[in-house]
mmCIF file of C-alpha atoms in Angstrom:
data_model
loop_
_atom_site.group_PDB
_atom_site.id
_atom_site.type_symbol
_atom_site.label_atom_id
_atom_site.label_comp_id
_atom_site.label_asym_id
_atom_site.label_seq_id
_atom_site.Cartn_x
_atom_site.Cartn_y
_atom_site.Cartn_z
ATOM 1 C CA UNK A 1 -62.984 -4.077 -14.491
ATOM 2 C CA UNK A 2 -65.071 -5.453 -11.641
ATOM 3 C CA UNK A 3 -68.418 -4.723 -13.237
ATOM 4 C CA UNK A 4 -68.838 -8.452 -13.876
ATOM 5 C CA UNK A 5 -69.622 -8.826 -10.153
ATOM 6 C CA UNK A 6 -73.012 -7.254 -10.875
ATOM 7 C CA UNK A 7 -74.009 -9.897 -13.424
ATOM 8 C CA UNK A 8 -76.709 -12.453 -12.488
ATOM 9 C CA UNK A 9 -74.123 -15.259 -12.629
ATOM 10 C CA UNK A 10 -71.927 -13.607 -10.027
ATOM 11 C CA UNK A 11 -74.905 -12.622 -7.901
ATOM 12 C CA UNK A 12 -75.698 -16.325 -7.676
ATOM 13 C CA UNK A 13 -72.087 -17.229 -6.844
ATOM 14 C CA UNK A 14 -71.866 -14.568 -4.129
ATOM 15 C CA UNK A 15 -75.176 -15.563 -2.532
ATOM 16 C CA UNK A 16 -74.051 -19.201 -2.475
ATOM 17 C CA UNK A 17 -70.756 -18.261 -0.783
ATOM 18 C CA UNK A 18 -72.454 -16.011 1.772
ATOM 19 C CA UNK A 19 -74.856 -18.813 2.732
ATOM 20 C CA UNK A 20 -72.399 -21.717 2.503
ATOM 21 C CA UNK A 21 -69.720 -20.315 4.834
ATOM 22 C CA UNK A 22 -71.920 -19.777 7.938
ATOM 23 C CA UNK A 23 -73.712 -23.063 7.289
ATOM 24 C CA UNK A 24 -70.412 -24.989 7.225
ATOM 25 C CA UNK A 25 -69.212 -23.171 10.351
ATOM 26 C CA UNK A 26 -72.474 -24.013 12.138
ATOM 27 C CA UNK A 27 -72.303 -27.693 11.190
ATOM 28 C CA UNK A 28 -68.630 -27.911 12.157
ATOM 29 C CA UNK A 29 -69.337 -26.308 15.525
ATOM 30 C CA UNK A 30 -72.271 -28.667 16.100
ATOM 31 C CA UNK A 31 -70.143 -31.745 15.358
ATOM 32 C CA UNK A 32 -67.406 -30.393 17.648
ATOM 33 C CA UNK A 33 -69.994 -29.924 20.373
ATOM 34 C CA UNK A 34 -71.121 -33.534 19.950
ATOM 35 C CA UNK A 35 -67.533 -34.709 20.368
ATOM 36 C CA UNK A 36 -67.044 -32.548 23.469
ATOM 37 C CA UNK A 37 -70.284 -33.933 24.964
ATOM 38 C CA UNK A 38 -69.017 -37.486 24.481
ATOM 39 C CA UNK A 39 -65.692 -36.585 26.090
ATOM 40 C CA UNK A 40 -67.520 -35.026 29.040
ATOM 41 C CA UNK A 41 -69.811 -38.058 29.399
ATOM 42 C CA UNK A 42 -66.776 -40.348 29.298
ATOM 43 C CA UNK A 43 -65.056 -38.356 32.032
ATOM 44 C CA UNK A 44 -68.246 -38.374 34.131
ATOM 45 C CA UNK A 45 -68.662 -42.146 33.847
ATOM 46 C CA UNK A 46 -64.981 -42.677 34.664
ATOM 47 C CA UNK A 47 -65.377 -40.540 37.769
ATOM 48 C CA UNK A 48 -68.424 -42.484 38.870
ATOM 49 C CA UNK A 49 -66.509 -45.746 38.487
ATOM 50 C CA UNK A 50 -63.878 -44.505 40.947
ATOM 51 C CA UNK A 51 -64.899 -45.671 44.448
ATOM 52 C CA UNK A 52 -63.321 -42.574 45.990
ATOM 53 C CA UNK A 53 -65.551 -40.312 43.870
ATOM 54 C CA UNK A 54 -68.885 -41.888 44.738
ATOM 55 C CA UNK A 55 -71.529 -39.470 45.852
ATOM 56 C CA UNK A 56 -74.186 -40.018 48.462
ATOM 57 C CA UNK A 57 -76.760 -42.666 47.642
ATOM 58 C CA UNK A 58 -80.251 -41.394 46.837
ATOM 59 C CA UNK A 59 -83.576 -43.272 46.990
ATOM 60 C CA UNK A 60 -84.453 -45.184 43.829
ATOM 61 C CA UNK A 61 -87.659 -43.220 43.262
ATOM 62 C CA UNK A 62 -85.617 -40.017 42.846
ATOM 63 C CA UNK A 63 -83.331 -41.612 40.242
ATOM 64 C CA UNK A 64 -85.887 -42.885 37.756
ATOM 65 C CA UNK A 65 -86.177 -42.904 34.820
ATOM 66 C CA UNK A 66 -82.538 -43.684 34.127
ATOM 67 C CA UNK A 67 -80.779 -41.157 31.899
ATOM 68 C CA UNK A 68 -77.278 -39.754 31.405
ATOM 69 C CA UNK A 69 -77.656 -37.664 34.546
ATOM 70 C CA UNK A 70 -78.478 -40.613 36.827
ATOM 71 C CA UNK A 71 -76.816 -43.642 35.253
ATOM 72 C CA UNK A 72 -73.863 -44.830 37.320
ATOM 73 C CA UNK A 73 -74.899 -42.818 40.379
ATOM 74 C CA UNK A 74 -75.428 -44.374 43.781
ATOM 75 C CA UNK A 75 -78.907 -45.397 44.827
ATOM 76 C CA UNK A 76 -80.384 -47.226 47.788
ATOM 77 C CA UNK A 77 -83.512 -49.347 47.985
ATOM 78 C CA UNK A 78 -85.075 -51.751 50.469
ATOM 79 C CA UNK A 79 -87.030 -54.951 50.023
ATOM 80 C CA UNK A 80 -86.771 -58.731 50.016
ATOM 81 C CA UNK A 81 -84.834 -60.887 47.595
ATOM 82 C CA UNK A 82 -86.939 -63.198 45.426
ATOM 83 C CA UNK A 83 -86.123 -65.052 42.178
ATOM 84 C CA UNK A 84 -82.509 -65.523 41.190
ATOM 85 C CA UNK A 85 -81.170 -65.825 37.609
ATOM 86 C CA UNK A 86 -77.762 -66.282 36.023
ATOM 87 C CA UNK A 87 -76.509 -64.072 33.192
ATOM 88 C CA UNK A 88 -73.941 -66.080 31.192
ATOM 89 C CA UNK A 89 -71.206 -64.975 28.771
ATOM 90 C CA UNK A 90 -70.063 -61.975 30.800
ATOM 91 C CA UNK A 91 -66.358 -61.132 30.916
ATOM 92 C CA UNK A 92 -64.454 -59.502 33.732
ATOM 93 C CA UNK A 93 -60.733 -58.810 33.362
ATOM 94 C CA UNK A 94 -60.774 -60.841 30.115
ATOM 95 C CA UNK A 95 -62.065 -63.914 31.949
ATOM 96 C CA UNK A 96 -65.303 -65.619 30.933
ATOM 97 C CA UNK A 97 -67.957 -65.899 33.612
ATOM 98 C CA UNK A 98 -71.501 -64.989 34.580
ATOM 99 C CA UNK A 99 -73.473 -62.492 36.633
ATOM 100 C CA UNK A 100 -75.604 -63.512 39.595
ATOM 101 C CA UNK A 101 -78.844 -61.553 39.227
ATOM 102 C CA UNK A 102 -81.408 -61.515 42.035
ATOM 103 C CA UNK A 103 -84.782 -59.756 41.887
ATOM 104 C CA UNK A 104 -85.396 -57.499 44.884
ATOM 105 C CA UNK A 105 -89.097 -57.114 45.663
ATOM 106 C CA UNK A 106 -89.083 -53.492 46.813
ATOM 107 C CA UNK A 107 -91.351 -51.934 49.392
ATOM 108 C CA UNK A 108 -93.113 -50.194 46.491
ATOM 109 C CA UNK A 109 -94.165 -53.570 45.048
ATOM 110 C CA UNK A 110 -92.113 -53.702 41.844
ATOM 111 C CA UNK A 111 -88.942 -55.748 41.579
ATOM 112 C CA UNK A 112 -85.489 -54.280 40.970
ATOM 113 C CA UNK A 113 -82.847 -56.483 39.299
ATOM 114 C CA UNK A 114 -79.746 -56.523 41.511
ATOM 115 C CA UNK A 115 -76.443 -57.932 40.241
ATOM 116 C CA UNK A 116 -74.932 -59.309 43.446
ATOM 117 C CA UNK A 117 -71.641 -60.247 41.811
ATOM 118 C CA UNK A 118 -69.688 -62.163 39.171
ATOM 119 C CA UNK A 119 -68.304 -65.689 39.162
ATOM 120 C CA UNK A 120 -65.851 -67.224 36.661
ATOM 121 C CA UNK A 121 -66.570 -70.239 34.469
ATOM 122 C CA UNK A 122 -69.804 -71.676 33.132
ATOM 123 C CA UNK A 123 -73.127 -70.884 34.827
ATOM 124 C CA UNK A 124 -73.725 -73.308 37.662
ATOM 125 C CA UNK A 125 -76.436 -72.782 40.265
ATOM 126 C CA UNK A 126 -74.617 -75.098 42.679
ATOM 127 C CA UNK A 127 -71.768 -72.590 42.948
ATOM 128 C CA UNK A 128 -73.993 -69.563 43.485
ATOM 129 C CA UNK A 129 -74.399 -68.297 47.060
ATOM 130 C CA UNK A 130 -77.974 -67.963 48.252
ATOM 131 C CA UNK A 131 -79.254 -64.410 48.642
ATOM 132 C CA UNK A 132 -79.714 -62.899 52.105
ATOM 133 C CA UNK A 133 -83.088 -63.569 53.692
ATOM 134 C CA UNK A 134 -85.462 -61.126 55.305
ATOM 135 C CA UNK A 135 -85.776 -57.413 54.729
ATOM 136 C CA UNK A 136 -82.580 -55.913 53.324
ATOM 137 C CA UNK A 137 -81.329 -52.545 52.127
ATOM 138 C CA UNK A 138 -78.986 -52.560 49.151
ATOM 139 C CA UNK A 139 -76.760 -49.770 47.842
ATOM 140 C CA UNK A 140 -75.136 -49.719 44.446
ATOM 141 C CA UNK A 141 -74.707 -48.017 41.087
ATOM 142 C CA UNK A 142 -77.832 -47.498 38.991
ATOM 143 C CA UNK A 143 -77.614 -48.950 35.478
ATOM 144 C CA UNK A 144 -79.752 -48.579 32.353
ATOM 145 C CA UNK A 145 -81.599 -51.526 30.869
ATOM 146 C CA UNK A 146 -79.447 -53.570 28.512
ATOM 147 C CA UNK A 147 -80.014 -54.157 24.824
ATOM 148 C CA UNK A 148 -78.432 -56.512 22.303
ATOM 149 C CA UNK A 149 -74.909 -55.371 21.469
ATOM 150 C CA UNK A 150 -74.403 -53.243 24.597
ATOM 151 C CA UNK A 151 -72.111 -54.275 27.449
ATOM 152 C CA UNK A 152 -71.411 -57.620 25.837
ATOM 153 C CA UNK A 153 -75.080 -58.626 25.572
ATOM 154 C CA UNK A 154 -75.491 -61.564 23.212
ATOM 155 C CA UNK A 155 -78.266 -61.721 20.624
ATOM 156 C CA UNK A 156 -78.728 -65.408 21.322
ATOM 157 C CA UNK A 157 -82.170 -66.681 22.363
ATOM 158 C CA UNK A 158 -83.455 -69.842 23.980
ATOM 159 C CA UNK A 159 -81.485 -69.698 27.225
ATOM 160 C CA UNK A 160 -81.862 -72.585 29.688
ATOM 161 C CA UNK A 161 -84.215 -72.238 32.645
ATOM 162 C CA UNK A 162 -82.844 -69.957 35.293
ATOM 163 C CA UNK A 163 -80.760 -67.926 32.828
ATOM 164 C CA UNK A 164 -81.237 -64.719 30.868
ATOM 165 C CA UNK A 165 -79.135 -63.029 28.204
ATOM 166 C CA UNK A 166 -80.000 -59.398 29.016
ATOM 167 C CA UNK A 167 -80.976 -57.388 32.070
ATOM 168 C CA UNK A 168 -84.070 -55.471 31.068
ATOM 169 C CA UNK A 169 -87.730 -55.311 31.953
ATOM 170 C CA UNK A 170 -88.723 -56.605 28.503
ATOM 171 C CA UNK A 171 -86.692 -59.771 29.074
ATOM 172 C CA UNK A 172 -87.419 -60.374 32.746
ATOM 173 C CA UNK A 173 -91.184 -59.892 32.498
ATOM 174 C CA UNK A 174 -91.307 -63.187 30.612
ATOM 175 C CA UNK A 175 -89.454 -64.973 33.425
ATOM 176 C CA UNK A 176 -91.066 -63.676 36.637
ATOM 177 C CA UNK A 177 -94.746 -63.149 37.555
ATOM 178 C CA UNK A 178 -94.436 -59.546 38.806
ATOM 179 C CA UNK A 179 -93.569 -56.100 37.477
ATOM 180 C CA UNK A 180 -89.894 -55.205 37.054
ATOM 181 C CA UNK A 181 -88.168 -51.827 36.920
ATOM 182 C CA UNK A 182 -86.559 -51.061 33.575
ATOM 183 C CA UNK A 183 -83.225 -50.521 35.322
ATOM 184 C CA UNK A 184 -80.828 -52.487 37.491
ATOM 185 C CA UNK A 185 -78.259 -52.038 40.226
ATOM 186 C CA UNK A 186 -74.768 -53.445 40.615
ATOM 187 C CA UNK A 187 -73.614 -53.709 44.235
ATOM 188 C CA UNK A 188 -70.554 -51.750 45.273
ATOM 189 C CA UNK A 189 -69.179 -54.821 47.024
ATOM 190 C CA UNK A 190 -69.664 -58.360 45.747
ATOM 191 C CA UNK A 191 -72.070 -60.379 47.901
ATOM 192 C CA UNK A 192 -70.886 -63.591 49.637
ATOM 193 C CA UNK A 193 -67.368 -63.494 48.216
ATOM 194 C CA UNK A 194 -68.368 -62.793 44.602
ATOM 195 C CA UNK A 195 -66.580 -60.086 42.615
ATOM 196 C CA UNK A 196 -68.433 -56.818 42.213
ATOM 197 C CA UNK A 197 -69.506 -55.983 38.666
ATOM 198 C CA UNK A 198 -68.089 -52.583 37.622
ATOM 199 C CA UNK A 199 -70.285 -49.761 36.397
ATOM 200 C CA UNK A 200 -70.975 -49.961 32.666
ATOM 201 C CA UNK A 201 -70.887 -46.849 30.532
ATOM 202 C CA UNK A 202 -74.196 -46.136 28.748
ATOM 203 C CA UNK A 203 -74.285 -46.291 24.971
ATOM 204 C CA UNK A 204 -73.088 -43.187 23.157
ATOM 205 C CA UNK A 205 -71.050 -41.786 26.064
ATOM 206 C CA UNK A 206 -67.598 -43.254 25.479
ATOM 207 C CA UNK A 207 -64.658 -42.324 23.285
ATOM 208 C CA UNK A 208 -65.696 -44.850 20.661
ATOM 209 C CA UNK A 209 -65.691 -44.801 16.866
ATOM 210 C CA UNK A 210 -68.726 -42.511 16.739
ATOM 211 C CA UNK A 211 -66.986 -39.944 18.922
ATOM 212 C CA UNK A 212 -64.022 -39.741 16.573
ATOM 213 C CA UNK A 213 -66.390 -39.680 13.610
ATOM 214 C CA UNK A 214 -67.836 -36.471 15.076
ATOM 215 C CA UNK A 215 -64.303 -35.076 15.291
ATOM 216 C CA UNK A 216 -63.640 -36.087 11.671
ATOM 217 C CA UNK A 217 -66.863 -34.459 10.500
ATOM 218 C CA UNK A 218 -65.806 -31.287 12.327
ATOM 219 C CA UNK A 219 -62.580 -31.148 10.314
ATOM 220 C CA UNK A 220 -64.483 -31.811 7.065
ATOM 221 C CA UNK A 221 -66.960 -28.963 7.601
ATOM 222 C CA UNK A 222 -64.214 -26.444 8.356
ATOM 223 C CA UNK A 223 -62.265 -27.731 5.353
ATOM 224 C CA UNK A 224 -65.354 -26.985 3.232
ATOM 225 C CA UNK A 225 -65.174 -23.370 4.429
ATOM 226 C CA UNK A 226 -61.609 -23.057 3.176
ATOM 227 C CA UNK A 227 -62.517 -24.768 -0.108
ATOM 228 C CA UNK A 228 -65.438 -22.381 -0.756
ATOM 229 C CA UNK A 229 -63.275 -19.319 -0.088
ATOM 230 C CA UNK A 230 -60.453 -20.693 -2.262
ATOM 231 C CA UNK A 231 -62.791 -21.403 -5.198
ATOM 232 C CA UNK A 232 -64.400 -17.941 -4.923
ATOM 233 C CA UNK A 233 -61.019 -16.180 -5.135
ATOM 234 C CA UNK A 234 -59.957 -18.465 -7.974
ATOM 235 C CA UNK A 235 -63.075 -17.644 -9.997
ATOM 236 C CA UNK A 236 -62.652 -13.931 -9.210
ATOM 237 C CA UNK A 237 -59.034 -13.943 -10.378
ATOM 238 C CA UNK A 238 -59.987 -15.722 -13.609
ATOM 239 C CA UNK A 239 -62.733 -13.200 -14.342
ATOM 240 C CA UNK A 240 -60.377 -10.260 -13.646
ATOM 241 C CA UNK A 241 -57.769 -11.696 -16.016
ATOM 242 C CA UNK A 242 -60.377 -12.169 -18.758
ATOM 243 C CA UNK A 243 -61.643 -8.619 -18.268
ATOM 244 C CA UNK A 244 -58.078 -7.236 -18.432
ATOM 245 C CA UNK A 245 -57.352 -9.228 -21.606
ATOM 246 C CA UNK A 246 -60.548 -7.930 -23.174
ATOM 247 C CA UNK A 247 -59.539 -4.325 -22.454
ATOM 248 C CA UNK A 248 -56.156 -4.949 -24.106
ATOM 249 C CA UNK A 249 -57.812 -6.524 -27.123
ATOM 250 C CA UNK A 250 -56.193 -9.908 -26.518
ATOM 251 C CA UNK A 251 -57.754 -13.088 -27.793
ATOM 252 C CA UNK A 252 -58.286 -15.363 -24.796
ATOM 253 C CA UNK A 253 -57.723 -18.414 -27.012
ATOM 254 C CA UNK A 254 -54.206 -17.728 -28.373
ATOM 255 C CA UNK A 255 -53.124 -14.509 -26.624
ATOM 256 C CA UNK A 256 -53.097 -12.370 -29.840
ATOM 257 C CA UNK A 257 -55.266 -9.390 -30.617
ATOM 258 C CA UNK A 258 -57.324 -8.558 -33.679
ATOM 259 C CA UNK A 259 -55.449 -5.336 -34.385
ATOM 260 C CA UNK A 260 -51.865 -4.005 -34.337
ATOM 261 C CA UNK A 261 -48.977 -4.310 -36.796
ATOM 262 C CA UNK A 262 -48.430 -7.991 -36.339
ATOM 263 C CA UNK A 263 -52.120 -8.641 -36.730
ATOM 264 C CA UNK A 264 -52.158 -6.742 -40.040
ATOM 265 C CA UNK A 265 -49.161 -8.632 -41.392
ATOM 266 C CA UNK A 266 -50.726 -11.911 -40.433
ATOM 267 C CA UNK A 267 -53.853 -10.947 -42.336
ATOM 268 C CA UNK A 268 -51.823 -10.034 -45.465
ATOM 269 C CA UNK A 269 -49.917 -13.330 -45.309
ATOM 270 C CA UNK A 270 -53.139 -15.253 -44.964
ATOM 271 C CA UNK A 271 -54.616 -13.416 -47.974
ATOM 272 C CA UNK A 272 -51.512 -14.083 -50.056
ATOM 273 C CA UNK A 273 -51.619 -17.761 -49.206
ATOM 274 C CA UNK A 274 -55.253 -17.880 -50.265
ATOM 275 C CA UNK A 275 -54.557 -16.464 -53.763
ATOM 276 C CA UNK A 276 -54.379 -19.119 -56.520
ATOM 277 C CA UNK A 277 -50.843 -19.777 -57.802
ATOM 278 C CA UNK A 278 -50.144 -19.831 -61.634
ATOM 279 C CA UNK A 279 -49.860 -23.354 -63.043
ATOM 280 C CA UNK A 280 -46.880 -24.261 -65.305
ATOM 281 C CA UNK A 281 -47.799 -25.199 -68.888
ATOM 282 C CA UNK A 282 -47.069 -28.739 -70.127
ATOM 283 C CA UNK A 283 -44.489 -27.463 -72.600
ATOM 284 C CA UNK A 284 -42.571 -25.660 -69.889
ATOM 285 C CA UNK A 285 -43.230 -22.216 -71.505
#
């Protein structure tokens, strides 16, 4: 009855099933791993934002380039403050305001953007405290360069003099005459009465829509496994029923066989119906 499993058609079906199931399991596990990585990154960033969980500050040179392992961690660097810029359209606690960004000319020569704090309202240089003079050492959380769409960065261009829309080397190199690190630091404590800017989570590390998309894809891949198994058993059951009907001589179309008593009587009735009937004469004889 199960000899049909050796046919080329069923060889193809079985090979497909054998390959499809582990592939779906692998893809589902990979998507689940991506979701777990995002959850772990989210928990790590949340921990780094907690002042009580801050680790020891390390020199800037040991923290570059910025990646998931170093972003948000404490770093320390020395130098002298130079040019100061304002970063408008930045919210803190749902209030509109701006960052105060000062370039720190480090002892290594390059400049590190340092966000000294946040002030509410429209950007106004008259309200901004002057940076400390002389040689200073700053300590804060290392942040990755910003891009349009991250951390509230606007895609607007043509900012007034003394302002910038994003904190990145690509943007700042057009505003200052010296090299700039492609990273920035937010001070742990706001300078001169300004509010400290909290650590921003890097892109792709939060429990955002993409994270839950990974979880949804995980469910889909494992659902495909169940669907493949279900369809294989359904096809197998159908083939077994057809093979059983064939052994019993049943017609798969109407459930009747070609032999047997009833089949013979049906054939005789059909033959009788096919015979021509005598026609009555016009005279009624």
